[in-house]
Amino acid sequence: MKILRTLPLMFALLASGNVYAQDEWQTEGIVEGNLPASWQTLKAQMHYPDSWLSGNYNDFRQWQSHSRQLFRRALLTPDATMPFSPHSIAKEDRGSYTAEKLSLNITDDNRVSALLLMPKTPGPHPAIVLLHDHGSKFDIGKEKLIRPWGNAEQLASAQAWADKFFSGKFIGDELASRGYAVIAIDSPGWGDRGPMIYEQQQALASNYFNLGRSLAGEVAYEDMRTVDFIAAHPGVDSKRVGVLGFSMGGFRAWQLAALSEKVAATAVISWFGTYNGLMQPGNNVLRGQSAFYMLHPGMPAHMDIPDIASIAAPKPMLIFSGGKDKLFPAKAVKDAFNKVHRVWSSQQADDKLVTKSWPELGHVFYQEQQNEVLPWLDKWLKP
């Protein structure tokens, strides 16, 4: 029996060429893409036993609770105990809504600034937590999505970013004009919490580990707290809080939906795939540096990327990808789309899941995509 159980692994070892005779040994420890020499055999051992699709679970609600707790523990962050204690820093009237910069205790260890847009019409309002991208551009974070004021240089930088990726639009302001309360914060290293330089990321991540924490976990937990803050706002309907993110913000969006039961609908733009599809030589996830914002220690041994996103099922989720997006190969995206559809279908909720690849677009969130995303959010978050 022991021999039979090891046969699949032996076949994987043989296929990868990593079986050595007693008088042989590895002659290199690192191969193309900064991968360990044994990466193919290690990948062959990734069976995702805590996936809903593994067949190891029968009750979806029990699986969902178990998986959410498993993921929460992987963040390596304690629960916050301090009140948010928000303080207004500056305000601007924008016609049908107001813009406010405020400070708040996002965790017990970090007091950060946030941008908050609030409609002038009577509430309670639906709300959107906006999650900024990476883009190796650290001078702005939350300002990539909500138009800043009072700083001409910052506004010029933000407008140039919006022109490049968002057809010139500030997504937060577009949402506020549609009646949403909108909030965005900076992740560590961006905007008011930066700016750092690209080469600092790896050291920052390692120092979080030195402190018994995780950089990716810090980002994810702060996003959870942002949802908690806006859901408790007197002008917001706590049952109608959605999240939207682009690029790294898209990653943050589906992971936030998995972690927080308070998220009612999720829009993911340009960050989705499978580990198998993304862990290929040349892919950005193998470079370190920026990847550390999206690496939760131990989680890939339990669940694939679409498995984690599926913790949010059967709540509404939209996932867009660009057919010409070099960061996310078409097969990796297609395989991930297939996985999430199997999960939502298992809960008779496939009508609440939208996945789409835009053949002519790359790593962007252009006007034509916005024209589908914003009405989709209205469908699920407006009464």
mmCIF file of C-alpha atoms in Angstrom:
data_model
loop_
_atom_site.group_PDB
_atom_site.id
_atom_site.type_symbol
_atom_site.label_atom_id
_atom_site.label_comp_id
_atom_site.label_asym_id
_atom_site.label_seq_id
_atom_site.Cartn_x
_atom_site.Cartn_y
_atom_site.Cartn_z
ATOM 1 C CA MET A 1 0.000 0.000 0.000
ATOM 2 C CA LYS A 2 2.816 2.422 0.799
ATOM 3 C CA ILE A 3 4.337 1.852 -2.640
ATOM 4 C CA LEU A 4 1.012 2.485 -4.351
ATOM 5 C CA ARG A 5 0.443 5.729 -2.494
ATOM 6 C CA THR A 6 3.822 7.084 -3.565
ATOM 7 C CA LEU A 7 3.417 6.220 -7.241
ATOM 8 C CA PRO A 8 1.841 9.596 -8.267
ATOM 9 C CA LEU A 9 4.707 11.485 -6.662
ATOM 10 C CA MET A 10 7.260 9.165 -8.246
ATOM 11 C CA PHE A 11 5.726 9.746 -11.667
ATOM 12 C CA ALA A 12 5.891 13.518 -11.064
ATOM 13 C CA LEU A 13 9.529 13.233 -10.026
ATOM 14 C CA LEU A 14 10.388 11.220 -13.094
ATOM 15 C CA ALA A 15 8.530 13.634 -15.375
ATOM 16 C CA SER A 16 10.419 16.593 -13.972
ATOM 17 C CA GLY A 17 13.786 14.888 -14.239
ATOM 18 C CA ASN A 18 14.469 15.385 -10.527
ATOM 19 C CA VAL A 19 15.091 11.742 -9.599
ATOM 20 C CA TYR A 20 18.780 11.152 -8.941
ATOM 21 C CA ALA A 21 20.823 7.991 -8.615
ATOM 22 C CA GLN A 22 22.874 7.560 -5.452
ATOM 23 C CA ASP A 23 25.998 8.794 -7.176
ATOM 24 C CA GLU A 24 24.237 11.856 -8.642
ATOM 25 C CA TRP A 25 23.173 15.158 -7.115
ATOM 26 C CA GLN A 26 21.820 18.576 -8.027
ATOM 27 C CA THR A 27 24.315 20.708 -9.869
ATOM 28 C CA GLU A 28 22.240 23.865 -9.464
ATOM 29 C CA GLY A 29 19.853 24.917 -6.746
ATOM 30 C CA ILE A 30 18.171 27.792 -8.582
ATOM 31 C CA VAL A 31 16.831 27.666 -12.131
ATOM 32 C CA GLU A 32 15.183 30.084 -14.563
ATOM 33 C CA GLY A 33 12.775 32.503 -12.918
ATOM 34 C CA ASN A 34 14.551 32.303 -9.534
ATOM 35 C CA LEU A 35 12.741 29.022 -8.949
ATOM 36 C CA PRO A 36 14.151 26.264 -6.757
ATOM 37 C CA ALA A 37 15.570 23.375 -8.780
ATOM 38 C CA SER A 38 12.832 21.124 -7.390
ATOM 39 C CA TRP A 39 9.966 23.477 -8.245
ATOM 40 C CA GLN A 40 8.220 21.075 -10.596
ATOM 41 C CA THR A 41 8.114 18.324 -7.989
ATOM 42 C CA LEU A 42 6.924 20.795 -5.378
ATOM 43 C CA LYS A 43 4.161 21.987 -7.710
ATOM 44 C CA ALA A 44 3.098 18.371 -8.241
ATOM 45 C CA GLN A 45 2.415 18.157 -4.512
ATOM 46 C CA MET A 46 0.000 21.120 -4.544
ATOM 47 C CA HIS A 47 -3.377 19.354 -4.418
ATOM 48 C CA TYR A 48 -5.282 22.105 -2.553
ATOM 49 C CA PRO A 49 -6.902 19.836 0.073
ATOM 50 C CA ASP A 50 -8.960 22.708 1.521
ATOM 51 C CA SER A 51 -10.573 23.649 -1.785
ATOM 52 C CA TRP A 52 -14.349 23.224 -1.983
ATOM 53 C CA LEU A 53 -13.642 21.375 -5.237
ATOM 54 C CA SER A 54 -11.353 18.863 -3.499
ATOM 55 C CA GLY A 55 -14.257 16.617 -2.552
ATOM 56 C CA ASN A 56 -13.080 16.650 1.062
ATOM 57 C CA TYR A 57 -16.076 18.685 2.251
ATOM 58 C CA ASN A 58 -19.832 18.103 2.061
ATOM 59 C CA ASP A 59 -21.384 21.128 3.762
ATOM 60 C CA PHE A 60 -20.634 24.391 1.949
ATOM 61 C CA ARG A 61 -21.329 26.642 4.950
ATOM 62 C CA GLN A 62 -19.048 24.607 7.174
ATOM 63 C CA TRP A 63 -16.354 24.632 4.485
ATOM 64 C CA GLN A 64 -16.758 28.390 4.072
ATOM 65 C CA SER A 65 -16.391 29.006 7.808
ATOM 66 C CA HIS A 66 -13.375 26.692 8.047
ATOM 67 C CA SER A 67 -11.659 28.221 5.011
ATOM 68 C CA ARG A 68 -12.294 31.793 6.118
ATOM 69 C CA GLN A 69 -10.755 31.045 9.516
ATOM 70 C CA LEU A 70 -7.813 29.282 7.846
ATOM 71 C CA PHE A 71 -7.178 32.318 5.659
ATOM 72 C CA ARG A 72 -7.629 34.753 8.538
ATOM 73 C CA ARG A 73 -4.977 32.925 10.582
ATOM 74 C CA ALA A 74 -2.581 33.073 7.622
ATOM 75 C CA LEU A 75 -2.586 36.886 7.803
ATOM 76 C CA LEU A 76 -0.500 36.718 11.017
ATOM 77 C CA THR A 77 -2.193 39.854 12.358
ATOM 78 C CA PRO A 78 -4.024 40.198 15.689
ATOM 79 C CA ASP A 79 -7.520 41.621 15.917
ATOM 80 C CA ALA A 80 -7.600 45.365 16.518
ATOM 81 C CA THR A 81 -8.973 46.567 19.855
ATOM 82 C CA MET A 82 -8.689 50.353 19.518
ATOM 83 C CA PRO A 83 -11.606 52.447 18.241
ATOM 84 C CA PHE A 84 -11.172 54.054 14.811
ATOM 85 C CA SER A 85 -11.359 57.564 16.332
ATOM 86 C CA PRO A 86 -11.630 59.372 12.949
ATOM 87 C CA HIS A 87 -10.525 63.002 12.682
ATOM 88 C CA SER A 88 -11.295 65.298 9.754
ATOM 89 C CA ILE A 89 -8.242 66.899 8.119
ATOM 90 C CA ALA A 90 -9.719 68.685 5.092
ATOM 91 C CA LYS A 91 -12.926 68.853 3.057
ATOM 92 C CA GLU A 92 -13.960 69.874 -0.428
ATOM 93 C CA ASP A 93 -17.414 70.405 -1.923
ATOM 94 C CA ARG A 94 -17.829 68.525 -5.221
ATOM 95 C CA GLY A 95 -21.380 69.419 -6.096
ATOM 96 C CA SER A 96 -23.525 66.362 -5.453
ATOM 97 C CA TYR A 97 -21.054 64.951 -2.934
ATOM 98 C CA THR A 98 -18.295 65.998 -0.535
ATOM 99 C CA ALA A 99 -14.683 64.875 -0.413
ATOM 100 C CA GLU A 100 -12.979 64.532 2.949
ATOM 101 C CA LYS A 101 -9.498 63.590 4.061
ATOM 102 C CA LEU A 102 -9.457 62.071 7.515
ATOM 103 C CA SER A 103 -7.197 60.121 9.842
ATOM 104 C CA LEU A 104 -8.180 56.952 11.685
ATOM 105 C CA ASN A 105 -6.734 54.044 13.628
ATOM 106 C CA ILE A 106 -6.765 51.347 10.983
ATOM 107 C CA THR A 107 -5.130 48.926 13.455
ATOM 108 C CA ASP A 108 -3.798 49.225 16.985
ATOM 109 C CA ASP A 109 -0.368 49.930 15.483
ATOM 110 C CA ASN A 110 -1.156 52.187 12.528
ATOM 111 C CA ARG A 111 -3.048 55.461 12.258
ATOM 112 C CA VAL A 112 -3.470 56.317 8.580
ATOM 113 C CA SER A 113 -5.135 58.846 6.314
ATOM 114 C CA ALA A 114 -8.126 58.032 4.142
ATOM 115 C CA LEU A 115 -10.124 59.737 1.426
ATOM 116 C CA LEU A 116 -13.892 59.588 1.905
ATOM 117 C CA LEU A 117 -16.546 60.685 -0.583
ATOM 118 C CA MET A 118 -20.112 61.099 0.697
ATOM 119 C CA PRO A 119 -23.242 61.958 -1.329
ATOM 120 C CA LYS A 120 -25.260 64.948 -0.125
ATOM 121 C CA THR A 121 -28.558 63.134 -0.586
ATOM 122 C CA PRO A 122 -30.185 61.575 2.487
ATOM 123 C CA GLY A 123 -28.721 58.197 3.440
ATOM 124 C CA PRO A 124 -28.089 55.554 4.267
ATOM 125 C CA HIS A 125 -26.047 55.078 1.097
ATOM 126 C CA PRO A 126 -24.517 52.037 -0.534
ATOM 127 C CA ALA A 127 -20.740 52.115 -0.183
ATOM 128 C CA ILE A 128 -17.669 51.031 -2.118
ATOM 129 C CA VAL A 129 -14.242 50.307 -0.652
ATOM 130 C CA LEU A 130 -11.739 51.126 -3.406
ATOM 131 C CA LEU A 131 -8.412 49.269 -3.479
ATOM 132 C CA HIS A 132 -5.500 50.860 -5.320
ATOM 133 C CA ASP A 133 -3.055 49.107 -7.629
ATOM 134 C CA HIS A 134 0.690 48.617 -7.376
ATOM 135 C CA GLY A 135 2.086 49.792 -10.712
ATOM 136 C CA SER A 136 5.510 50.453 -9.141
ATOM 137 C CA LYS A 137 4.246 53.992 -8.578
ATOM 138 C CA PHE A 138 4.414 54.835 -4.894
ATOM 139 C CA ASP A 139 3.946 58.602 -4.664
ATOM 140 C CA ILE A 140 0.179 58.115 -4.844
ATOM 141 C CA GLY A 141 -2.038 55.293 -3.602
ATOM 142 C CA LYS A 142 -5.606 56.212 -2.697
ATOM 143 C CA GLU A 143 -5.232 59.227 -5.010
ATOM 144 C CA LYS A 144 -5.074 56.870 -7.998
ATOM 145 C CA LEU A 145 -8.790 56.289 -7.504
ATOM 146 C CA ILE A 146 -10.110 59.417 -5.774
ATOM 147 C CA ARG A 147 -9.178 62.872 -7.101
ATOM 148 C CA PRO A 148 -6.906 64.653 -4.605
ATOM 149 C CA TRP A 149 -6.940 68.374 -3.909
ATOM 150 C CA GLY A 150 -4.696 71.002 -2.328
ATOM 151 C CA ASN A 151 -1.497 69.696 -3.930
ATOM 152 C CA ALA A 152 -0.925 70.505 -7.611
ATOM 153 C CA GLU A 153 1.969 68.073 -8.035
ATOM 154 C CA GLN A 154 0.003 65.212 -6.509
ATOM 155 C CA LEU A 155 -3.055 66.011 -8.616
ATOM 156 C CA ALA A 156 -0.961 66.034 -11.799
ATOM 157 C CA SER A 157 0.516 62.635 -10.898
ATOM 158 C CA ALA A 158 -2.916 61.219 -10.126
ATOM 159 C CA GLN A 159 -4.460 62.573 -13.316
ATOM 160 C CA ALA A 160 -1.650 61.098 -15.420
ATOM 161 C CA TRP A 161 -2.303 57.710 -13.788
ATOM 162 C CA ALA A 162 -6.032 57.981 -14.439
ATOM 163 C CA ASP A 163 -5.331 58.915 -18.063
ATOM 164 C CA LYS A 164 -3.106 55.864 -18.500
ATOM 165 C CA PHE A 165 -5.265 53.203 -16.882
ATOM 166 C CA PHE A 166 -8.793 54.529 -16.340
ATOM 167 C CA SER A 167 -9.649 56.501 -19.490
ATOM 168 C CA GLY A 168 -8.999 59.707 -17.563
ATOM 169 C CA LYS A 169 -11.596 58.983 -14.883
ATOM 170 C CA PHE A 170 -11.255 58.898 -11.120
ATOM 171 C CA ILE A 171 -13.268 55.780 -10.321
ATOM 172 C CA GLY A 172 -14.159 56.937 -6.826
ATOM 173 C CA ASP A 173 -15.586 60.227 -8.040
ATOM 174 C CA GLU A 174 -17.570 58.410 -10.722
ATOM 175 C CA LEU A 175 -19.088 56.184 -8.044
ATOM 176 C CA ALA A 176 -19.826 59.074 -5.677
ATOM 177 C CA SER A 177 -21.688 60.878 -8.454
ATOM 178 C CA ARG A 178 -23.860 57.753 -8.744
ATOM 179 C CA GLY A 179 -24.812 57.926 -5.065
ATOM 180 C CA TYR A 180 -22.161 55.779 -3.385
ATOM 181 C CA ALA A 181 -20.170 56.539 -0.274
ATOM 182 C CA VAL A 182 -16.563 55.767 -1.261
ATOM 183 C CA ILE A 183 -13.433 55.225 0.810
ATOM 184 C CA ALA A 184 -9.796 54.437 -0.013
ATOM 185 C CA ILE A 185 -6.623 54.163 2.074
ATOM 186 C CA ASP A 186 -2.928 53.748 1.248
ATOM 187 C CA SER A 187 -1.285 50.367 1.635
ATOM 188 C CA PRO A 188 2.139 50.455 3.388
ATOM 189 C CA GLY A 189 4.625 52.169 1.066
ATOM 190 C CA TRP A 190 2.201 54.288 -0.984
ATOM 191 C CA GLY A 191 1.055 57.895 -0.812
ATOM 192 C CA ASP A 192 1.075 59.272 2.722
ATOM 193 C CA ARG A 193 2.710 55.993 3.856
ATOM 194 C CA GLY A 194 5.575 56.290 1.374
ATOM 195 C CA PRO A 195 6.882 56.803 -1.114
ATOM 196 C CA MET A 196 9.273 53.906 -1.099
ATOM 197 C CA ILE A 197 11.318 52.646 -4.037
ATOM 198 C CA TYR A 198 10.846 49.336 -5.817
ATOM 199 C CA GLU A 199 13.955 47.688 -4.332
ATOM 200 C CA GLN A 200 12.789 48.316 -0.751
ATOM 201 C CA GLN A 201 9.821 45.986 -0.980
ATOM 202 C CA GLN A 202 11.693 42.732 -0.376
ATOM 203 C CA ALA A 203 13.418 44.072 2.718
ATOM 204 C CA LEU A 204 10.134 45.499 4.013
ATOM 205 C CA ALA A 205 8.485 42.096 3.596
ATOM 206 C CA SER A 206 11.343 40.279 5.335
ATOM 207 C CA ASN A 207 11.243 42.721 8.231
ATOM 208 C CA TYR A 208 7.536 42.064 8.698
ATOM 209 C CA PHE A 209 8.519 38.387 8.999
ATOM 210 C CA ASN A 210 11.251 39.360 11.487
ATOM 211 C CA LEU A 211 8.509 40.996 13.532
ATOM 212 C CA GLY A 212 6.336 37.894 13.434
ATOM 213 C CA ARG A 213 3.960 39.476 10.937
ATOM 214 C CA SER A 214 3.341 39.460 7.190
ATOM 215 C CA LEU A 215 3.315 42.357 4.729
ATOM 216 C CA ALA A 216 0.526 40.740 2.700
ATOM 217 C CA GLY A 217 -1.353 40.044 5.911
ATOM 218 C CA GLU A 218 -1.017 43.653 7.034
ATOM 219 C CA VAL A 219 -2.511 44.871 3.753
ATOM 220 C CA ALA A 220 -5.370 42.359 3.879
ATOM 221 C CA TYR A 221 -6.256 43.080 7.506
ATOM 222 C CA GLU A 222 -6.213 46.829 6.957
ATOM 223 C CA ASP A 223 -8.612 46.307 4.061
ATOM 224 C CA MET A 224 -10.887 44.317 6.383
ATOM 225 C CA ARG A 225 -10.803 47.166 8.868
ATOM 226 C CA THR A 226 -11.653 49.654 6.117
ATOM 227 C CA VAL A 227 -14.794 47.651 5.411
ATOM 228 C CA ASP A 228 -15.596 47.629 9.124
ATOM 229 C CA PHE A 229 -15.153 51.400 9.316
ATOM 230 C CA ILE A 230 -17.333 52.292 6.348
ATOM 231 C CA ALA A 231 -19.990 49.721 7.288
ATOM 232 C CA ALA A 232 -20.334 51.409 10.692
ATOM 233 C CA HIS A 233 -20.547 54.922 9.217
ATOM 234 C CA PRO A 234 -23.930 56.520 10.057
ATOM 235 C CA GLY A 235 -24.420 57.542 6.433
ATOM 236 C CA VAL A 236 -23.916 54.010 5.062
ATOM 237 C CA ASP A 237 -26.163 50.976 4.738
ATOM 238 C CA SER A 238 -24.026 48.227 6.280
ATOM 239 C CA LYS A 239 -25.780 45.580 4.169
ATOM 240 C CA ARG A 240 -24.774 47.259 0.892
ATOM 241 C CA VAL A 241 -20.974 47.538 1.040
ATOM 242 C CA GLY A 242 -19.095 46.535 -2.095
ATOM 243 C CA VAL A 243 -15.409 46.424 -3.016
ATOM 244 C CA LEU A 244 -13.643 47.244 -6.270
ATOM 245 C CA GLY A 245 -9.982 47.017 -7.179
ATOM 246 C CA PHE A 246 -7.673 47.128 -10.186
ATOM 247 C CA SER A 247 -4.452 45.115 -10.606
ATOM 248 C CA MET A 248 -3.026 44.529 -7.100
ATOM 249 C CA GLY A 249 -6.273 46.136 -5.967
ATOM 250 C CA GLY A 250 -8.109 43.380 -7.843
ATOM 251 C CA PHE A 251 -6.177 40.808 -5.821
ATOM 252 C CA ARG A 252 -7.082 42.729 -2.685
ATOM 253 C CA ALA A 253 -10.731 42.791 -3.765
ATOM 254 C CA TRP A 254 -11.310 39.051 -4.063
ATOM 255 C CA GLN A 255 -9.279 38.306 -0.954
ATOM 256 C CA LEU A 256 -11.272 40.912 0.977
ATOM 257 C CA ALA A 257 -14.525 39.325 -0.165
ATOM 258 C CA ALA A 258 -13.189 35.994 1.074
ATOM 259 C CA LEU A 259 -12.183 37.397 4.460
ATOM 260 C CA SER A 260 -15.103 39.672 5.326
ATOM 261 C CA GLU A 261 -18.733 38.615 5.537
ATOM 262 C CA LYS A 262 -19.656 42.313 5.369
ATOM 263 C CA VAL A 263 -18.760 42.525 1.648
ATOM 264 C CA ALA A 264 -21.971 42.319 -0.379
ATOM 265 C CA ALA A 265 -20.561 42.476 -3.942
ATOM 266 C CA THR A 266 -17.077 42.441 -5.457
ATOM 267 C CA ALA A 267 -15.553 43.728 -8.710
ATOM 268 C CA VAL A 268 -12.103 42.383 -9.617
ATOM 269 C CA ILE A 269 -10.206 44.002 -12.486
ATOM 270 C CA SER A 270 -6.984 42.528 -13.899
ATOM 271 C CA TRP A 271 -5.723 40.175 -11.187
ATOM 272 C CA PHE A 272 -6.827 36.565 -11.462
ATOM 273 C CA GLY A 273 -5.364 33.205 -12.387
ATOM 274 C CA THR A 274 -4.217 29.890 -10.939
ATOM 275 C CA TYR A 275 -0.946 29.269 -9.150
ATOM 276 C CA ASN A 276 -0.089 26.670 -11.771
ATOM 277 C CA GLY A 277 -0.691 29.120 -14.578
ATOM 278 C CA LEU A 278 1.112 32.057 -12.981
ATOM 279 C CA MET A 279 4.146 30.189 -11.640
ATOM 280 C CA GLN A 280 5.905 30.035 -14.985
ATOM 281 C CA PRO A 281 9.360 31.410 -15.814
ATOM 282 C CA GLY A 282 9.101 35.068 -16.779
ATOM 283 C CA ASN A 283 5.906 35.767 -14.857
ATOM 284 C CA ASN A 284 5.842 38.741 -12.510
ATOM 285 C CA VAL A 285 4.882 36.654 -9.471
ATOM 286 C CA LEU A 286 8.328 35.010 -9.552
ATOM 287 C CA ARG A 287 10.296 38.240 -9.213
ATOM 288 C CA GLY A 288 9.858 38.759 -5.477
ATOM 289 C CA GLN A 289 9.626 42.473 -4.587
ATOM 290 C CA SER A 290 6.017 43.391 -5.473
ATOM 291 C CA ALA A 291 4.904 39.760 -5.120
ATOM 292 C CA PHE A 292 5.338 39.948 -1.339
ATOM 293 C CA TYR A 293 2.220 42.097 -1.087
ATOM 294 C CA MET A 294 0.284 39.066 -2.290
ATOM 295 C CA LEU A 295 2.042 36.139 -0.586
ATOM 296 C CA HIS A 296 0.399 34.618 2.480
ATOM 297 C CA PRO A 297 2.713 32.046 4.111
ATOM 298 C CA GLY A 298 1.366 28.514 3.771
ATOM 299 C CA MET A 299 -1.889 29.302 1.972
ATOM 300 C CA PRO A 300 -0.880 27.782 -1.415
ATOM 301 C CA ALA A 301 -0.464 24.431 0.352
ATOM 302 C CA HIS A 302 -4.179 24.561 1.181
ATOM 303 C CA MET A 303 -5.996 26.434 -1.571
ATOM 304 C CA ASP A 304 -5.530 27.735 -5.101
ATOM 305 C CA ILE A 305 -6.222 31.403 -5.931
ATOM 306 C CA PRO A 306 -9.761 30.770 -7.249
ATOM 307 C CA ASP A 307 -10.433 28.528 -4.237
ATOM 308 C CA ILE A 308 -9.744 31.454 -1.900
ATOM 309 C CA ALA A 309 -11.898 33.812 -3.964
ATOM 310 C CA SER A 310 -14.682 31.235 -3.819
ATOM 311 C CA ILE A 311 -15.002 31.626 -0.057
ATOM 312 C CA ALA A 312 -17.114 34.649 -1.015
ATOM 313 C CA ALA A 313 -19.661 32.488 -2.867
ATOM 314 C CA PRO A 314 -22.556 32.717 -3.439
ATOM 315 C CA LYS A 315 -22.371 36.512 -3.150
ATOM 316 C CA PRO A 316 -22.113 38.525 -6.379
ATOM 317 C CA MET A 317 -18.653 38.749 -7.928
ATOM 318 C CA LEU A 318 -17.434 40.174 -11.253
ATOM 319 C CA ILE A 319 -13.957 39.356 -12.592
ATOM 320 C CA PHE A 320 -12.521 41.018 -15.720
ATOM 321 C CA SER A 321 -9.220 40.242 -17.406
ATOM 322 C CA GLY A 322 -7.507 41.667 -20.470
ATOM 323 C CA GLY A 323 -6.780 39.250 -23.296
ATOM 324 C CA LYS A 324 -3.514 41.100 -23.962
ATOM 325 C CA ASP A 325 -2.527 41.329 -20.298
ATOM 326 C CA LYS A 326 1.016 39.945 -20.214
ATOM 327 C CA LEU A 327 0.898 39.530 -16.429
ATOM 328 C CA PHE A 328 -1.960 37.037 -16.562
ATOM 329 C CA PRO A 329 -1.665 34.375 -19.278
ATOM 330 C CA ALA A 330 -4.911 33.402 -20.984
ATOM 331 C CA LYS A 331 -4.805 29.768 -19.827
ATOM 332 C CA ALA A 332 -4.190 30.739 -16.201
ATOM 333 C CA VAL A 333 -7.193 33.060 -16.331
ATOM 334 C CA LYS A 334 -9.425 30.553 -18.152
ATOM 335 C CA ASP A 335 -8.612 27.781 -15.675
ATOM 336 C CA ALA A 336 -9.314 30.118 -12.749
ATOM 337 C CA PHE A 337 -12.604 31.238 -14.312
ATOM 338 C CA ASN A 338 -13.639 27.593 -14.719
ATOM 339 C CA LYS A 339 -12.901 26.882 -11.064
ATOM 340 C CA VAL A 340 -14.952 29.744 -9.653
ATOM 341 C CA HIS A 341 -17.862 28.934 -11.953
ATOM 342 C CA ARG A 342 -17.885 25.366 -10.647
ATOM 343 C CA VAL A 343 -18.132 26.683 -7.092
ATOM 344 C CA TRP A 344 -20.876 29.254 -7.737
ATOM 345 C CA SER A 345 -22.787 26.676 -9.798
ATOM 346 C CA SER A 346 -22.577 24.196 -6.933
ATOM 347 C CA GLN A 347 -24.503 26.755 -4.873
ATOM 348 C CA GLN A 348 -27.064 27.447 -7.644
ATOM 349 C CA ALA A 349 -25.670 30.968 -7.898
ATOM 350 C CA ASP A 350 -23.948 31.091 -11.280
ATOM 351 C CA ASP A 351 -26.146 34.073 -12.168
ATOM 352 C CA LYS A 352 -24.270 36.043 -9.480
ATOM 353 C CA LEU A 353 -20.850 35.415 -11.029
ATOM 354 C CA VAL A 354 -19.624 37.327 -14.090
ATOM 355 C CA THR A 355 -16.259 36.491 -15.654
ATOM 356 C CA LYS A 356 -15.047 38.066 -18.870
ATOM 357 C CA SER A 357 -11.858 38.360 -20.859
ATOM 358 C CA TRP A 358 -11.533 41.461 -23.041
ATOM 359 C CA PRO A 359 -9.580 40.259 -26.104
ATOM 360 C CA GLU A 360 -8.310 43.658 -27.258
ATOM 361 C CA LEU A 361 -7.368 45.077 -23.865
ATOM 362 C CA GLY A 362 -4.295 44.723 -21.704
ATOM 363 C CA HIS A 363 -3.724 45.557 -18.042
ATOM 364 C CA VAL A 364 -6.247 48.406 -17.838
ATOM 365 C CA PHE A 365 -9.676 49.455 -16.559
ATOM 366 C CA TYR A 366 -10.904 51.483 -19.515
ATOM 367 C CA GLN A 367 -14.186 53.292 -20.095
ATOM 368 C CA GLU A 368 -15.822 50.370 -21.904
ATOM 369 C CA GLN A 369 -15.139 48.131 -18.907
ATOM 370 C CA GLN A 370 -16.357 50.783 -16.479
ATOM 371 C CA ASN A 371 -19.582 51.017 -18.496
ATOM 372 C CA GLU A 372 -20.298 47.404 -17.525
ATOM 373 C CA VAL A 373 -18.879 47.353 -13.997
ATOM 374 C CA LEU A 374 -20.680 50.382 -12.559
ATOM 375 C CA PRO A 375 -24.202 49.274 -13.632
ATOM 376 C CA TRP A 376 -23.371 45.783 -12.352
ATOM 377 C CA LEU A 377 -22.568 47.254 -8.929
ATOM 378 C CA ASP A 378 -25.815 49.238 -9.072
ATOM 379 C CA LYS A 379 -27.718 45.993 -9.707
ATOM 380 C CA TRP A 380 -26.480 44.397 -6.499
ATOM 381 C CA LEU A 381 -25.925 47.337 -4.170
ATOM 382 C CA LYS A 382 -28.733 49.777 -4.902
ATOM 383 C CA PRO A 383 -32.289 49.155 -3.648
#
